[in-house]
Short mmCIF file of N, CA, C and O in Angstrom, two decimals:
data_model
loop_
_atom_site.label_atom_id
_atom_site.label_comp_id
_atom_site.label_asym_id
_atom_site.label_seq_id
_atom_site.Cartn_x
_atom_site.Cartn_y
_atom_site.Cartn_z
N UNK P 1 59.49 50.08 -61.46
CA UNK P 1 60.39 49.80 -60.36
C UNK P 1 59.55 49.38 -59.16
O UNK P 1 58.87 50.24 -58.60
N UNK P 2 59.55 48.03 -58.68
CA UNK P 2 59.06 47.62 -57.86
C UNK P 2 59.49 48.14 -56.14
O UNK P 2 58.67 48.13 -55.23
N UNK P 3 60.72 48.52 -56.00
CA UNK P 3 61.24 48.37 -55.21
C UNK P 3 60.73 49.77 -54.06
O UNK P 3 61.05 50.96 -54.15
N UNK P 4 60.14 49.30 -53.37
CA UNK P 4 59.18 50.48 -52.45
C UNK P 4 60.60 51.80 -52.43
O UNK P 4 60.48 52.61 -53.35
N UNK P 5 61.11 51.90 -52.06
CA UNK P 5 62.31 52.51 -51.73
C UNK P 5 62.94 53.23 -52.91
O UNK P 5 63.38 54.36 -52.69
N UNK P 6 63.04 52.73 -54.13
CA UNK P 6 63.85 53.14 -55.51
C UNK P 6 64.67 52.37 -55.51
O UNK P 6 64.62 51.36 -54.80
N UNK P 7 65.74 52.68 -56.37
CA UNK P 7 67.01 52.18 -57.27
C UNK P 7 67.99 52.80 -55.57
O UNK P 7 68.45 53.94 -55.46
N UNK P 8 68.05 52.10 -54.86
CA UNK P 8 69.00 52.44 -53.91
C UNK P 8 69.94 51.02 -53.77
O UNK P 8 69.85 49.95 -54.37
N UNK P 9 70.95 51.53 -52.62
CA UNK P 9 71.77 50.27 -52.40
C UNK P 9 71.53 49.16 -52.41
O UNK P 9 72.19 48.40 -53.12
N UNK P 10 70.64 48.77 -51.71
CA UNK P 10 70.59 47.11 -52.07
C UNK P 10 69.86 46.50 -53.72
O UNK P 10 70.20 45.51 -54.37
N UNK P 11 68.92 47.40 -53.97
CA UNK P 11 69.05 46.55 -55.08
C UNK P 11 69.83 46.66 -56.23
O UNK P 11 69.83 45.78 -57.09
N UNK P 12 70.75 48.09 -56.33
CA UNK P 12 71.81 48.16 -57.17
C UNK P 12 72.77 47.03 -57.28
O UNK P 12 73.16 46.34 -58.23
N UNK P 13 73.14 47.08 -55.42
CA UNK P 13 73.97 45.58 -55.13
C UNK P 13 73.62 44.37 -56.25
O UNK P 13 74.29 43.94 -57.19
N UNK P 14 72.35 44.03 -55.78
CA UNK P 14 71.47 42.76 -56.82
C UNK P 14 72.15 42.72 -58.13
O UNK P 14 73.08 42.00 -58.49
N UNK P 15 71.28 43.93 -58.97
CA UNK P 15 71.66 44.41 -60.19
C UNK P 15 73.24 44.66 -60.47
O UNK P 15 73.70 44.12 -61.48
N UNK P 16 73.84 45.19 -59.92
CA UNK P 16 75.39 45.14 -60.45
C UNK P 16 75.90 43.84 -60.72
O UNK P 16 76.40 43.53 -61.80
N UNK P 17 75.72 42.69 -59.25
CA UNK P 17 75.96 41.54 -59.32
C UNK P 17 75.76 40.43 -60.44
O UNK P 17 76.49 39.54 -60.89
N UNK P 18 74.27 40.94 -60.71
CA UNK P 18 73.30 40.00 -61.90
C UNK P 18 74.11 40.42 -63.13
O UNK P 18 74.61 39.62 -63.91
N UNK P 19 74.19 41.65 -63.22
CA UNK P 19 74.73 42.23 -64.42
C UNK P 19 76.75 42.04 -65.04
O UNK P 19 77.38 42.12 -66.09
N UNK P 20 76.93 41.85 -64.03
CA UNK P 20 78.57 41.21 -64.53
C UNK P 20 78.27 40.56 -64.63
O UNK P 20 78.09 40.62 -65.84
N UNK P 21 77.80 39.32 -64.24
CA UNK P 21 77.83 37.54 -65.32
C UNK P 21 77.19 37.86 -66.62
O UNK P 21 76.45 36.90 -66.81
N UNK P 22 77.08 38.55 -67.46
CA UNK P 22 76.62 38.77 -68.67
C UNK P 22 78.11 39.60 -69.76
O UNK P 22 78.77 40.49 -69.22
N UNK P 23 78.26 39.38 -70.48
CA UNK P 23 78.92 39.91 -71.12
C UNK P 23 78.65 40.99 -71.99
O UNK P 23 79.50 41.76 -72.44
N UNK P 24 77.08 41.04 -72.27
CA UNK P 24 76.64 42.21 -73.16
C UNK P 24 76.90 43.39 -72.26
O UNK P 24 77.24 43.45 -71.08
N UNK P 25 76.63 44.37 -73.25
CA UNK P 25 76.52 45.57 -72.22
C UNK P 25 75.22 46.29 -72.24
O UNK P 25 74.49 46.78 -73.10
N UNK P 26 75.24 46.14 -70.68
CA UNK P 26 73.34 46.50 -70.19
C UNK P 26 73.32 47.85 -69.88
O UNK P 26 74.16 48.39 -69.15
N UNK P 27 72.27 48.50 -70.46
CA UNK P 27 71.79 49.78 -69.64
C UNK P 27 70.40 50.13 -69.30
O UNK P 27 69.47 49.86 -70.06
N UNK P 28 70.26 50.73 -68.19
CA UNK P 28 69.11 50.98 -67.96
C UNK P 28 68.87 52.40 -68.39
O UNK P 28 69.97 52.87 -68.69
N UNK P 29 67.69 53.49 -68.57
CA UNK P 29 67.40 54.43 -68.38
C UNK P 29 66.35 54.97 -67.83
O UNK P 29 65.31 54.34 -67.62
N UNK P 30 66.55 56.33 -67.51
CA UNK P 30 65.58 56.73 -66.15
C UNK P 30 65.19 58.20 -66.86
O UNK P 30 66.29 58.64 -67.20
N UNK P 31 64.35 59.01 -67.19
CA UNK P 31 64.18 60.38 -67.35
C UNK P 31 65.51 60.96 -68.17
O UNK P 31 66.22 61.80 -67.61
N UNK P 32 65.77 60.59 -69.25
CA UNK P 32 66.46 60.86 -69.97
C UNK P 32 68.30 61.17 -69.57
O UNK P 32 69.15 62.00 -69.89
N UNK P 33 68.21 59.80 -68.59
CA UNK P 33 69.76 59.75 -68.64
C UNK P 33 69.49 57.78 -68.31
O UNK P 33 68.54 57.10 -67.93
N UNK P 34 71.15 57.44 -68.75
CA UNK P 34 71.18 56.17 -68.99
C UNK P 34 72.51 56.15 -68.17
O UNK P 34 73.34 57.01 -67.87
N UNK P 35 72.32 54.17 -67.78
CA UNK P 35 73.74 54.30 -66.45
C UNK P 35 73.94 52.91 -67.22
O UNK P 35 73.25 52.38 -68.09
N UNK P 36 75.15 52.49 -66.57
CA UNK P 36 75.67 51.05 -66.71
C UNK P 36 74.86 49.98 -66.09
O UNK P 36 74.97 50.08 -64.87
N UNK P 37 74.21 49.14 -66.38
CA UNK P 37 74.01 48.35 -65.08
C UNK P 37 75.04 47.57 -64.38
O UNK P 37 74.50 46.83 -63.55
N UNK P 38 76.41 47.47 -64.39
CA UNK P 38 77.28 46.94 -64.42
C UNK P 38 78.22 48.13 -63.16
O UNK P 38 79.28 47.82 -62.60
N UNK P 39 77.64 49.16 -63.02
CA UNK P 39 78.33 50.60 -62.43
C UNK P 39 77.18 51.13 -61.26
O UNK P 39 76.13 51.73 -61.45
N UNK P 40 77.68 50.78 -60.25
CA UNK P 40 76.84 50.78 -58.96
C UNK P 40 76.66 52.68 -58.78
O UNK P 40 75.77 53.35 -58.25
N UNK P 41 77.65 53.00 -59.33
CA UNK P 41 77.74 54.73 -59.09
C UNK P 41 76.47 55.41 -60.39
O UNK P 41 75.55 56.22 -60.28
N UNK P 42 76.91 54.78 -61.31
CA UNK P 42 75.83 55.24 -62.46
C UNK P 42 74.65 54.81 -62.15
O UNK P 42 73.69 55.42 -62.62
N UNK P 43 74.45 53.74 -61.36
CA UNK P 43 72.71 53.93 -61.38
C UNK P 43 72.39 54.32 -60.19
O UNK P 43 71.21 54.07 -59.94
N UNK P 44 73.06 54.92 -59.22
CA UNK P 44 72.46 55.86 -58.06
C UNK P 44 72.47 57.04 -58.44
O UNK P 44 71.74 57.83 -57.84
N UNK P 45 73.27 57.50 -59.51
CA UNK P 45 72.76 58.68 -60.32
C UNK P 45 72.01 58.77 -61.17
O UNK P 45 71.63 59.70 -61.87
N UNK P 46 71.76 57.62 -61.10
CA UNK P 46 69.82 57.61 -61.72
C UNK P 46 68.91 58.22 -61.10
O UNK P 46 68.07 58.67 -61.88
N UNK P 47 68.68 58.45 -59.92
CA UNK P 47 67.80 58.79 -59.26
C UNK P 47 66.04 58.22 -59.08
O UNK P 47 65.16 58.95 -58.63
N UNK P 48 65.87 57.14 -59.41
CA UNK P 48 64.89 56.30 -59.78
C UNK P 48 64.46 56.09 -58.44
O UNK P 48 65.09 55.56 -57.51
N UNK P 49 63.02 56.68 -58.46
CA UNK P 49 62.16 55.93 -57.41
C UNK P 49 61.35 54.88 -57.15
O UNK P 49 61.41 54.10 -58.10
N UNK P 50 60.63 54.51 -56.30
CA UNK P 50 59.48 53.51 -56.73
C UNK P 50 58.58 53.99 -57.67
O UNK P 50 58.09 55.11 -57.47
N UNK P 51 58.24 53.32 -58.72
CA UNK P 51 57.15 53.30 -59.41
C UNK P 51 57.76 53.91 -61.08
O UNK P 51 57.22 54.04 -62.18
N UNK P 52 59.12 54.17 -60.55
CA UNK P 52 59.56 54.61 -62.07
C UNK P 52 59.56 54.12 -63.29
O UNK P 52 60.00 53.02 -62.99
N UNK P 53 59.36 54.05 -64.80
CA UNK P 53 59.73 53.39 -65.61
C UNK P 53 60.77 53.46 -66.20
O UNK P 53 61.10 54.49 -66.78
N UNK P 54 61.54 52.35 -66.17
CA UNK P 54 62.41 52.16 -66.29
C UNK P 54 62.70 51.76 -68.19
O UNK P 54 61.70 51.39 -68.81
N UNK P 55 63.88 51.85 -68.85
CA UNK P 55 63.91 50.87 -70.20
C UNK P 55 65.12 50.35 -69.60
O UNK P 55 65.67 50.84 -68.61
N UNK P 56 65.66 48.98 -70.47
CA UNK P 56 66.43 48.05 -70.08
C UNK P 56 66.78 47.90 -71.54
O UNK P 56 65.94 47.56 -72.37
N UNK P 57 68.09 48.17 -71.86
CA UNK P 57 68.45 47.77 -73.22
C UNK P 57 69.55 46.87 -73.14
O UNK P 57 70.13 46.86 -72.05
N UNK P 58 70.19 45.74 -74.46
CA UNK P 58 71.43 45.30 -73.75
C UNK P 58 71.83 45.03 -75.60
O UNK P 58 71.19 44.94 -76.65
N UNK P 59 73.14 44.98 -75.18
CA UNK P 59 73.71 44.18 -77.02
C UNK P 59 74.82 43.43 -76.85
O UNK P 59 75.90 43.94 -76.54
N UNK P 60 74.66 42.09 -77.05
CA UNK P 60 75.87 41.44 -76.86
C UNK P 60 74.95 40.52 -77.62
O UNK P 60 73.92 40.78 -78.24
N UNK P 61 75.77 39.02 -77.37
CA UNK P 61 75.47 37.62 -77.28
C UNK P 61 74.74 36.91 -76.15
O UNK P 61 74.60 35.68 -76.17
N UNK P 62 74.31 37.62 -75.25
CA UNK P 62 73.78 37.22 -74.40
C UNK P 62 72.27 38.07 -73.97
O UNK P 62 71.38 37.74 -73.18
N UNK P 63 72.40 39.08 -74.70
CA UNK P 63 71.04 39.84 -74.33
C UNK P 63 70.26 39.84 -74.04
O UNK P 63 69.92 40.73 -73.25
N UNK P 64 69.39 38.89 -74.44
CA UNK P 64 68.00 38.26 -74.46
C UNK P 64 67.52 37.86 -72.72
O UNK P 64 66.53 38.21 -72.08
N UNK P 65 68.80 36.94 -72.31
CA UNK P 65 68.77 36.90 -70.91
C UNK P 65 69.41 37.65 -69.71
O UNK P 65 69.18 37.39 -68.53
N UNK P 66 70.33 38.73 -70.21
CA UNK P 66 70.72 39.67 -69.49
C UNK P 66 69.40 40.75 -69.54
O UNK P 66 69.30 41.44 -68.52
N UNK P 67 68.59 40.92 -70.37
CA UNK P 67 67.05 41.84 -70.28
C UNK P 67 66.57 40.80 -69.25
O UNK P 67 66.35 41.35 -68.16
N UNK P 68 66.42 40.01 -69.25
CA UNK P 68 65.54 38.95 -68.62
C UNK P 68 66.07 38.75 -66.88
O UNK P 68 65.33 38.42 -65.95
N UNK P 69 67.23 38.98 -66.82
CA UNK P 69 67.46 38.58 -65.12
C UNK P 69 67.63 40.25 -64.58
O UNK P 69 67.49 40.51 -63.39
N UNK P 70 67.94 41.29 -65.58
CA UNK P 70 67.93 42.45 -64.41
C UNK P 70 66.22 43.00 -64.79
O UNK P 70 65.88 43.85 -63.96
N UNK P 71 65.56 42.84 -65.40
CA UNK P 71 64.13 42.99 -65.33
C UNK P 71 63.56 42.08 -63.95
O UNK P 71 62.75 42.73 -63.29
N UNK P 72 63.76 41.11 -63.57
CA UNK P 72 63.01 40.45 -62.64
C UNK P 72 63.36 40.93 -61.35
O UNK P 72 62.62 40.54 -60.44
N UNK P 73 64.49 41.83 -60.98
CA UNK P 73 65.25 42.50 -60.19
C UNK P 73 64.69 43.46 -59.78
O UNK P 73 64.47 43.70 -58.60
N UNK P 74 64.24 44.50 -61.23
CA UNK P 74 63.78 45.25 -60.80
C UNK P 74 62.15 45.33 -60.56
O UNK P 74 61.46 46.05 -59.84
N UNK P 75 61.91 44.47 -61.29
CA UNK P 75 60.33 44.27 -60.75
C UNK P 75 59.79 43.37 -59.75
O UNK P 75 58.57 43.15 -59.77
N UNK P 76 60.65 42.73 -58.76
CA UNK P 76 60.34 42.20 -57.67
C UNK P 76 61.02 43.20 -56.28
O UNK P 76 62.12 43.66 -55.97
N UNK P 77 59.48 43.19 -55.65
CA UNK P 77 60.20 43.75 -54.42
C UNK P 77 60.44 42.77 -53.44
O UNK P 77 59.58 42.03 -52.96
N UNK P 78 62.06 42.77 -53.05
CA UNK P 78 62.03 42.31 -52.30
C UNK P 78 61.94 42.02 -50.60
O UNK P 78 62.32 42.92 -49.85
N UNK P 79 61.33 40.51 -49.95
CA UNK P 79 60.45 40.65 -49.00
C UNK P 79 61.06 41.04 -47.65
O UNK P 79 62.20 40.72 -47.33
N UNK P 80 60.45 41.57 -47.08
CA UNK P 80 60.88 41.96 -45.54
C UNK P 80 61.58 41.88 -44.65
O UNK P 80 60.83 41.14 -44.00
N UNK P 81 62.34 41.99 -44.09
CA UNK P 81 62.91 40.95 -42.83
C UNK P 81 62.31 41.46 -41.45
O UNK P 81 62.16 42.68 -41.39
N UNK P 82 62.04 40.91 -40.64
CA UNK P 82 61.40 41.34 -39.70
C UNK P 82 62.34 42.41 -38.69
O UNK P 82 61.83 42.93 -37.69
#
């Protein structure tokens, strides 16, 4: 988890967003619990900080790139605003 801060609001925002245009169903897991990525409430009960490892699983028809756009999400932090 890139995100200095953790799995908090804004990048859930990101991730929820990224994660409905996909039709598979994505999950992430954190210390032996798993959330929707699709469920802004389930992954703040993740409790995921910076530096966590995360798994990213998905099963649909689209998987391959639903792993692929909420992975880049979570491994980019994003930059500053002044």
């Amino acid at each position: 988890m890139a995100h200095r801060n953790g799995l908090h609001l804004s990048p859930i925002t990101m991730l929820v967003k990224q994660a409905s245009q996909f039709t598979s169903d994505i999950k992430i897991s954190f210390n032996g619990k798993a959330a929707s990525a699709k469920s802004a409430l389930e992954l703040m009960l993740l409790g995921a900080t910076h530096g966590a490892e995360l798994t990213i699983e998905a099963e649909g028809s689209d998987a391959g790139a639903a792993i692929t756009a909420v992975s880049h999400i979570l491994e980019t932090e994003p930059e500053s605003t002044p």
